């Protein structure tokens, strides 16, 4: 293993081994690509070939592409953060950006278990007992001048992020401790990070966040765009059911509920399958759509207004701890088990209306 941690010379020794798919002489498959840096042979990862057609919301795509422009030899590309709720289109946007620039795309799926070496170079014992060094999708993009999307970046812990600090500033290199080499990024290398803000994520340290600029925030598509997205993904869809789904999604967006375009695609896809699945006892469109809504998004999705009210109540009132008695009696009611006891300051904002509405909910059930 080499120990020199100086930036190595960029050795352009790219070896391609092309073999035909069995029975398809004209189709070539890249079996393995290797690249040598300071005597260490790195096996490259394969690019992502998924489709990435971005529909509508042109402004955010332009913003992403602007981040990746280099205007002058003194200029540097930016690594933006793409943020937004799950299923809103963050990964698709990044993929589309790479497709527009016609660069190969590599996606690294970040998780809480991602270690620095997983992000960079992993040693693998080969058949002959020798160590083979496998470059991650990120390092492959760095070497080949591709684009890397660090997907769901805030699932990754600080230690792993720390290994990327020199890559994300003017230095543009990483150091692989495992392979004992420094790996400089190709001038065409570009990167973007997608992030979700749910509970299962880590706080990214400020010195890393300051390298992940700007923040591009995705919003829900408008009615016309959402319809076009659904039509694009499900071109065989019944139009009535498609419109029902768009209507549902738009209402949910208006009420600030977290049902996403992906939820719409999934539920419409299932509804269409149910409609066509049983030719002897076909379901009505309405029944198939409703069943799919409940099975994909839960019973509560049938009443968006009520779900929205519940959500508002939870957000406003989740500091209040409720006992069983709270569901049956107002706090001032002498029959309340806690009547006469001190109430915390935090509880002051719980007024009668809120209890009434909880009682109403109970009555409904
Ligand atoms: N503007 C768009 N154009 C085309 N497809 C879209 C668009 N917006 C969302 N989609 C579709 O919605 C689905 C969800 O998108 P995607 O997986 O990119 O969301 P995400 O924000 O990355 O979600 P997560 O946070 O769960 O990873 C995909 O099928 C995607 O193709
Ligand atoms: Mg994603």
Short mmCIF file of C-alpha atoms and ligand atoms in Angstrom, two decimals:
data_model
loop_
_atom_site.label_atom_id
_atom_site.label_comp_id
_atom_site.label_asym_id
_atom_site.label_seq_id
_atom_site.Cartn_x
_atom_site.Cartn_y
_atom_site.Cartn_z
CA UNK A 1 0.00 0.00 0.00
CA UNK A 2 1.32 3.43 -0.88
CA UNK A 3 1.62 6.02 1.81
CA UNK A 4 2.34 9.17 -0.17
CA UNK A 5 -0.53 11.58 0.31
CA UNK A 6 0.65 14.20 -2.13
CA UNK A 7 -1.60 14.97 -5.05
CA UNK A 8 -0.62 12.43 -7.63
CA UNK A 9 0.00 13.21 -11.27
CA UNK A 10 -3.11 12.73 -13.33
CA UNK A 11 -2.16 9.58 -15.19
CA UNK A 12 -4.42 9.14 -18.13
CA UNK A 13 -4.26 5.40 -18.32
CA UNK A 14 -7.86 4.43 -18.86
CA UNK A 15 -8.31 0.79 -19.81
CA UNK A 16 -11.59 -0.32 -21.34
CA UNK A 17 -12.46 -3.99 -21.64
CA UNK A 18 -15.39 -4.43 -23.95
CA UNK A 19 -17.14 -7.74 -24.39
CA UNK A 20 -20.36 -8.50 -26.29
CA UNK A 21 -23.54 -9.49 -24.42
CA UNK A 22 -24.20 -13.17 -25.05
CA UNK A 23 -26.06 -13.56 -28.34
CA UNK A 24 -25.99 -9.84 -29.12
CA UNK A 25 -22.87 -9.23 -31.13
CA UNK A 26 -23.60 -5.60 -31.83
CA UNK A 27 -24.26 -4.63 -28.22
CA UNK A 28 -21.19 -3.94 -26.15
CA UNK A 29 -21.15 -3.99 -22.41
CA UNK A 30 -18.43 -2.35 -20.38
CA UNK A 31 -17.15 -5.16 -18.16
CA UNK A 32 -14.54 -3.26 -16.26
CA UNK A 33 -12.80 0.05 -16.50
CA UNK A 34 -9.67 0.70 -14.56
CA UNK A 35 -7.57 3.76 -13.92
CA UNK A 36 -4.11 3.95 -12.42
CA UNK A 37 -3.00 6.59 -9.96
CA UNK A 38 0.54 6.43 -8.49
CA UNK A 39 0.78 2.72 -9.28
CA UNK A 40 -2.58 1.87 -7.69
CA UNK A 41 -5.09 0.35 -10.10
CA UNK A 42 -8.63 1.54 -9.39
CA UNK A 43 -11.69 -0.31 -10.72
CA UNK A 44 -14.33 2.16 -11.79
CA UNK A 45 -18.02 1.97 -10.88
CA UNK A 46 -20.69 1.82 -13.56
CA UNK A 47 -22.68 4.90 -14.54
CA UNK A 48 -26.37 5.32 -13.85
CA UNK A 49 -28.45 4.90 -16.98
CA UNK A 50 -31.89 5.77 -15.65
CA UNK A 51 -34.12 8.15 -17.54
CA UNK A 52 -34.18 11.71 -16.31
CA UNK A 53 -36.68 13.80 -18.18
CA UNK A 54 -37.55 16.92 -16.22
CA UNK A 55 -41.05 18.20 -16.93
CA UNK A 56 -42.14 21.78 -16.22
CA UNK A 57 -40.50 23.89 -13.47
CA UNK A 58 -37.80 25.04 -15.87
CA UNK A 59 -36.46 27.66 -13.51
CA UNK A 60 -35.07 25.19 -10.98
CA UNK A 61 -33.37 23.19 -13.74
CA UNK A 62 -31.78 26.39 -15.02
CA UNK A 63 -30.60 27.18 -11.50
CA UNK A 64 -28.97 23.77 -11.22
CA UNK A 65 -27.28 24.08 -14.61
CA UNK A 66 -26.01 27.56 -13.67
CA UNK A 67 -24.30 26.08 -10.59
CA UNK A 68 -22.32 23.75 -12.83
CA UNK A 69 -21.16 26.44 -15.29
CA UNK A 70 -17.52 27.56 -15.29
CA UNK A 71 -17.21 31.08 -16.67
CA UNK A 72 -13.47 31.69 -16.53
CA UNK A 73 -10.24 29.78 -15.81
CA UNK A 74 -10.41 31.38 -12.36
CA UNK A 75 -14.00 30.20 -11.86
CA UNK A 76 -15.14 26.99 -10.15
CA UNK A 77 -18.34 24.97 -10.37
CA UNK A 78 -20.67 25.01 -7.35
CA UNK A 79 -22.07 21.99 -5.54
CA UNK A 80 -25.70 22.82 -4.75
CA UNK A 81 -27.99 21.30 -2.17
CA UNK A 82 -31.31 20.16 -3.64
CA UNK A 83 -33.86 20.18 -0.85
CA UNK A 84 -37.55 19.35 -0.66
CA UNK A 85 -39.98 16.81 0.75
CA UNK A 86 -39.68 13.11 -0.21
CA UNK A 87 -40.93 12.26 -3.69
CA UNK A 88 -40.96 15.86 -4.94
CA UNK A 89 -38.35 15.22 -7.67
CA UNK A 90 -34.89 16.03 -6.22
CA UNK A 91 -33.10 13.00 -7.63
CA UNK A 92 -34.91 13.31 -10.95
CA UNK A 93 -33.85 16.94 -11.23
CA UNK A 94 -30.20 16.06 -10.63
CA UNK A 95 -30.37 13.23 -13.17
CA UNK A 96 -31.96 15.57 -15.70
CA UNK A 97 -29.20 18.12 -15.17
CA UNK A 98 -26.61 15.48 -15.99
CA UNK A 99 -28.55 14.40 -19.08
CA UNK A 100 -28.81 17.99 -20.34
CA UNK A 101 -25.04 18.41 -19.97
CA UNK A 102 -24.56 15.02 -21.67
CA UNK A 103 -22.13 13.86 -19.01
CA UNK A 104 -22.05 10.42 -17.49
CA UNK A 105 -23.90 10.24 -14.22
CA UNK A 106 -22.97 8.45 -11.00
CA UNK A 107 -25.30 8.28 -8.02
CA UNK A 108 -24.06 7.56 -4.52
CA UNK A 109 -26.86 6.59 -2.13
CA UNK A 110 -25.81 7.97 1.25
CA UNK A 111 -26.89 6.14 4.40
CA UNK A 112 -26.22 6.39 8.12
CA UNK A 113 -23.75 3.50 7.71
CA UNK A 114 -21.70 5.13 4.93
CA UNK A 115 -18.02 5.13 5.97
CA UNK A 116 -15.40 7.45 4.44
CA UNK A 117 -13.84 4.56 2.53
CA UNK A 118 -17.24 3.59 1.07
CA UNK A 119 -17.44 7.09 -0.37
CA UNK A 120 -13.94 6.89 -1.83
CA UNK A 121 -12.10 3.60 -2.43
CA UNK A 122 -12.98 0.16 -1.05
CA UNK A 123 -10.48 -2.72 -0.96
CA UNK A 124 -11.96 -6.01 -2.18
CA UNK A 125 -10.23 -9.40 -2.01
CA UNK A 126 -10.14 -10.76 -5.54
CA UNK A 127 -10.30 -14.44 -6.58
CA UNK A 128 -6.53 -14.84 -6.49
CA UNK A 129 -6.38 -13.46 -2.95
CA UNK A 130 -5.06 -10.11 -4.13
CA UNK A 131 -6.54 -6.79 -3.07
CA UNK A 132 -8.47 -4.97 -5.76
CA UNK A 133 -9.31 -1.32 -5.19
CA UNK A 134 -12.83 -0.34 -6.19
CA UNK A 135 -13.58 3.33 -6.76
CA UNK A 136 -16.95 4.54 -5.49
CA UNK A 137 -19.42 6.19 -7.89
CA UNK A 138 -18.15 9.53 -6.54
CA UNK A 139 -14.48 8.80 -7.24
CA UNK A 140 -15.37 7.32 -10.63
CA UNK A 141 -17.15 10.56 -11.56
CA UNK A 142 -14.16 12.55 -10.29
CA UNK A 143 -11.75 10.55 -12.45
CA UNK A 144 -13.89 10.33 -15.55
CA UNK A 145 -15.15 13.90 -15.51
CA UNK A 146 -18.73 12.87 -14.84
CA UNK A 147 -21.44 14.14 -12.54
CA UNK A 148 -22.00 12.66 -9.10
CA UNK A 149 -25.23 12.99 -7.19
CA UNK A 150 -24.78 12.37 -3.49
CA UNK A 151 -28.33 11.23 -2.89
CA UNK A 152 -29.93 11.86 0.50
CA UNK A 153 -26.69 13.40 1.73
CA UNK A 154 -27.92 14.25 5.19
CA UNK A 155 -28.32 10.58 6.06
CA UNK A 156 -24.53 10.46 6.21
CA UNK A 157 -22.57 11.18 9.39
CA UNK A 158 -20.02 13.92 9.96
CA UNK A 159 -16.97 11.64 9.65
CA UNK A 160 -17.90 10.69 6.11
CA UNK A 161 -18.63 14.28 5.18
CA UNK A 162 -15.23 15.32 6.55
CA UNK A 163 -13.48 13.16 3.94
CA UNK A 164 -15.14 15.28 1.23
CA UNK A 165 -14.11 18.70 2.57
CA UNK A 166 -11.12 19.14 0.21
CA UNK A 167 -13.18 17.98 -2.77
CA UNK A 168 -15.89 20.53 -2.16
CA UNK A 169 -13.65 23.60 -2.05
CA UNK A 170 -10.98 25.00 -4.38
CA UNK A 171 -8.71 21.99 -3.74
CA UNK A 172 -10.93 19.54 -5.62
CA UNK A 173 -9.31 16.31 -4.49
CA UNK A 174 -9.89 13.49 -2.03
CA UNK A 175 -7.44 11.39 -0.11
CA UNK A 176 -8.01 7.67 0.09
CA UNK A 177 -6.34 6.38 3.25
CA UNK A 178 -7.12 2.79 2.21
CA UNK A 179 -5.39 3.02 -1.19
CA UNK A 180 -2.79 5.54 0.02
CA UNK A 181 -3.38 7.96 -2.83
CA UNK A 182 -4.74 11.42 -3.45
CA UNK A 183 -7.27 11.60 -6.24
CA UNK A 184 -7.73 14.91 -8.06
CA UNK A 185 -11.05 15.72 -9.72
CA UNK A 186 -11.19 16.05 -13.50
CA UNK A 187 -12.03 19.64 -14.55
CA UNK A 188 -15.40 18.44 -15.88
CA UNK A 189 -16.39 16.81 -12.59
CA UNK A 190 -19.61 18.20 -11.13
CA UNK A 191 -21.55 17.30 -8.01
CA UNK A 192 -24.91 17.93 -6.36
CA UNK A 193 -26.33 16.75 -3.05
CA UNK A 194 -29.98 15.94 -2.43
CA UNK A 195 -31.37 16.25 1.07
CA UNK A 196 -34.57 15.37 2.89
CA UNK A 197 -35.56 16.90 6.16
CA UNK A 198 -37.03 13.98 8.05
CA UNK A 199 -36.17 12.68 11.49
CA UNK A 200 -33.78 9.98 10.30
CA UNK A 201 -31.15 12.47 9.15
CA UNK A 202 -27.97 13.88 10.66
CA UNK A 203 -27.14 17.51 11.24
CA UNK A 204 -24.49 18.38 8.63
CA UNK A 205 -21.69 20.48 10.16
CA UNK A 206 -21.53 24.13 9.13
CA UNK A 207 -18.11 23.85 7.49
CA UNK A 208 -19.57 21.30 5.08
CA UNK A 209 -22.84 23.20 4.55
CA UNK A 210 -20.79 26.26 3.60
CA UNK A 211 -19.27 24.17 0.79
CA UNK A 212 -22.68 22.98 -0.41
CA UNK A 213 -24.02 26.18 -1.92
CA UNK A 214 -26.47 27.36 -3.08
CA UNK A 215 -29.59 25.72 -1.68
CA UNK A 216 -32.11 24.98 -4.42
CA UNK A 217 -35.53 24.34 -2.91
CA UNK A 218 -38.01 22.31 -4.92
CA UNK A 219 -41.68 23.12 -4.65
CA UNK A 220 -44.67 21.07 -5.74
CA UNK A 221 -45.53 21.39 -9.44
CA UNK A 222 -48.58 23.39 -10.51
CA UNK A 223 -51.66 21.63 -11.88
CA UNK A 224 -50.56 21.72 -15.51
CA UNK A 225 -47.04 20.45 -14.78
CA UNK A 226 -48.27 17.76 -12.42
CA UNK A 227 -50.68 16.51 -15.07
CA UNK A 228 -47.86 16.45 -17.63
CA UNK A 229 -45.60 14.54 -15.20
CA UNK A 230 -48.28 11.92 -14.55
CA UNK A 231 -49.01 11.61 -18.27
CA UNK A 232 -45.31 11.21 -18.99
CA UNK A 233 -44.86 8.41 -16.47
CA UNK A 234 -48.21 6.72 -17.15
CA UNK A 235 -49.00 7.49 -20.81
CA UNK A 236 -51.42 4.55 -20.90
CA UNK A 237 -53.50 5.97 -18.04
CA UNK A 238 -57.22 6.48 -18.17
CA UNK A 239 -57.59 10.28 -18.35
CA UNK A 240 -60.47 10.48 -15.88
CA UNK A 241 -58.44 8.68 -13.23
CA UNK A 242 -55.41 10.76 -14.05
CA UNK A 243 -57.40 13.96 -13.54
CA UNK A 244 -58.79 12.66 -10.24
CA UNK A 245 -55.21 12.05 -9.10
CA UNK A 246 -54.01 15.48 -10.19
CA UNK A 247 -56.95 17.07 -8.39
CA UNK A 248 -56.14 15.10 -5.25
CA UNK A 249 -52.45 16.09 -5.36
CA UNK A 250 -53.17 19.76 -5.99
CA UNK A 251 -55.58 19.87 -3.05
CA UNK A 252 -52.97 18.17 -0.87
CA UNK A 253 -50.29 20.69 -1.94
CA UNK A 254 -52.64 23.57 -1.20
CA UNK A 255 -53.30 22.21 2.28
CA UNK A 256 -49.53 21.76 2.75
CA UNK A 257 -49.89 18.01 3.22
CA UNK A 258 -46.90 15.91 2.30
CA UNK A 259 -48.39 13.87 -0.53
CA UNK A 260 -45.95 14.03 -3.41
CA UNK A 261 -45.87 13.52 -7.13
CA UNK A 262 -44.37 10.09 -6.44
CA UNK A 263 -47.38 9.24 -4.25
CA UNK A 264 -49.64 10.26 -7.12
CA UNK A 265 -47.72 8.14 -9.63
CA UNK A 266 -47.79 5.10 -7.33
CA UNK A 267 -51.46 5.34 -6.47
CA UNK A 268 -52.53 5.93 -10.06
CA UNK A 269 -50.36 3.03 -11.22
CA UNK A 270 -51.98 0.70 -8.71
CA UNK A 271 -55.48 1.96 -9.51
CA UNK A 272 -54.90 1.21 -13.21
CA UNK A 273 -53.65 -2.27 -12.40
CA UNK A 274 -56.71 -2.94 -10.21
CA UNK A 275 -58.99 -1.73 -12.95
CA UNK A 276 -57.50 -4.15 -15.46
CA UNK A 277 -56.58 -6.98 -13.08
CA UNK A 278 -59.94 -8.72 -12.82
CA UNK A 279 -61.77 -9.10 -16.13
CA UNK A 280 -64.59 -11.23 -14.66
CA UNK A 281 -65.60 -8.80 -11.91
CA UNK A 282 -64.23 -5.46 -13.06
CA UNK A 283 -64.16 -2.70 -10.47
CA UNK A 284 -65.63 0.67 -11.35
CA UNK A 285 -63.02 3.39 -11.98
CA UNK A 286 -64.16 5.19 -8.89
CA UNK A 287 -63.87 2.11 -6.69
CA UNK A 288 -60.43 1.21 -8.08
CA UNK A 289 -59.15 4.75 -7.55
CA UNK A 290 -60.53 4.96 -4.02
CA UNK A 291 -59.15 1.57 -3.06
CA UNK A 292 -55.76 2.52 -4.41
CA UNK A 293 -55.80 5.81 -2.50
CA UNK A 294 -56.49 4.01 0.77
CA UNK A 295 -53.96 1.23 0.12
CA UNK A 296 -51.16 3.54 -0.99
CA UNK A 297 -51.70 6.60 1.18
CA UNK A 298 -53.87 5.43 4.05
CA UNK A 299 -57.50 5.87 5.05
CA UNK A 300 -56.87 9.44 6.20
CA UNK A 301 -56.09 10.51 2.62
CA UNK A 302 -59.83 10.20 1.88
CA UNK A 303 -60.48 13.40 3.83
CA UNK A 304 -57.73 15.92 3.15
CA UNK A 305 -59.40 18.79 5.00
CA UNK A 306 -59.66 16.77 8.15
CA UNK A 307 -56.08 15.53 7.78
CA UNK A 308 -54.91 19.10 7.38
CA UNK A 309 -56.78 20.19 10.53
CA UNK A 310 -55.28 17.30 12.47
CA UNK A 311 -51.84 18.22 11.26
CA UNK A 312 -52.24 21.86 12.26
CA UNK A 313 -53.42 20.76 15.67
CA UNK A 314 -50.45 18.43 16.09
CA UNK A 315 -47.98 21.11 15.05
CA UNK A 316 -49.53 23.69 17.35
CA UNK A 317 -50.20 21.37 20.24
CA UNK A 318 -47.55 18.69 20.34
CA UNK A 319 -45.89 20.36 23.33
CA UNK A 320 -48.96 19.47 25.35
CA UNK A 321 -49.00 16.09 26.92
CA UNK A 322 -52.52 14.69 26.97
CA UNK A 323 -53.84 12.26 29.52
CA UNK A 324 -56.84 10.00 28.99
CA UNK A 325 -59.01 12.45 30.95
CA UNK A 326 -58.22 15.21 28.45
CA UNK A 327 -60.15 13.38 25.77
CA UNK A 328 -63.35 13.34 27.84
CA UNK A 329 -63.32 16.50 29.96
CA UNK A 330 -62.37 20.14 29.59
CA UNK A 331 -59.52 21.09 31.93
CA UNK A 332 -61.89 23.34 33.92
CA UNK A 333 -64.42 20.55 34.37
CA UNK A 334 -64.52 19.45 38.02
CA UNK A 335 -64.91 15.87 36.77
CA UNK A 336 -61.49 16.09 35.03
CA UNK A 337 -59.06 13.80 36.94
CA UNK A 338 -56.47 16.63 37.04
CA UNK A 339 -58.93 19.34 38.08
CA UNK A 340 -57.38 21.76 40.57
CA UNK A 341 -53.81 20.80 39.72
CA UNK A 342 -51.21 23.35 38.53
CA UNK A 343 -51.00 23.71 34.76
CA UNK A 344 -47.63 24.45 33.12
CA UNK A 345 -47.13 27.74 31.32
CA UNK A 346 -46.71 25.73 28.14
CA UNK A 347 -50.28 24.57 28.42
CA UNK A 348 -51.74 28.06 28.43
CA UNK A 349 -52.35 28.07 24.72
CA UNK A 350 -54.70 25.06 24.89
CA UNK A 351 -58.12 26.65 24.72
CA UNK A 352 -61.52 25.08 24.87
CA UNK A 353 -61.95 25.01 21.11
CA UNK A 354 -59.04 22.69 20.73
CA UNK A 355 -60.46 20.29 23.27
CA UNK A 356 -63.86 20.54 21.64
CA UNK A 357 -62.45 19.56 18.29
CA UNK A 358 -60.63 16.59 19.81
CA UNK A 359 -63.92 15.57 21.43
CA UNK A 360 -65.58 15.93 18.05
CA UNK A 361 -63.03 13.63 16.53
CA UNK A 362 -63.64 11.08 19.24
CA UNK A 363 -67.40 11.33 18.64
CA UNK A 364 -66.90 10.68 14.96
CA UNK A 365 -65.21 7.39 15.57
N1 LIG B 1 -40.59 17.61 -12.83
C1 LIG B 1 -40.63 16.29 -12.96
N2 LIG B 1 -40.47 15.71 -14.16
C2 LIG B 1 -40.52 14.37 -14.31
N3 LIG B 1 -40.73 13.52 -13.30
C3 LIG B 1 -40.90 14.02 -12.07
C4 LIG B 1 -40.85 15.42 -11.83
N4 LIG B 1 -41.06 15.64 -10.51
C5 LIG B 1 -41.22 14.44 -9.95
N5 LIG B 1 -41.13 13.46 -10.88
C6 LIG B 1 -41.30 12.01 -10.66
O1 LIG B 1 -41.70 11.84 -9.31
C7 LIG B 1 -41.10 10.69 -8.73
C8 LIG B 1 -40.32 11.07 -7.50
O2 LIG B 1 -39.18 11.83 -7.85
P1 LIG B 1 -37.77 11.64 -7.12
O3 LIG B 1 -37.47 10.23 -6.85
O4 LIG B 1 -36.79 12.43 -7.93
O5 LIG B 1 -38.08 12.40 -5.76
P2 LIG B 1 -37.07 12.74 -4.56
O6 LIG B 1 -37.40 14.15 -4.17
O7 LIG B 1 -35.68 12.43 -4.94
O8 LIG B 1 -37.60 11.77 -3.44
P3 LIG B 1 -36.79 11.16 -2.17
O9 LIG B 1 -36.57 12.31 -1.24
O10 LIG B 1 -37.74 10.15 -1.59
O11 LIG B 1 -35.54 10.56 -2.69
C9 LIG B 1 -40.21 10.09 -9.83
O12 LIG B 1 -40.92 9.07 -10.47
C10 LIG B 1 -39.98 11.26 -10.76
O13 LIG B 1 -39.68 10.83 -12.02
MG1 LIG B 2 -34.37 11.02 -4.18
#
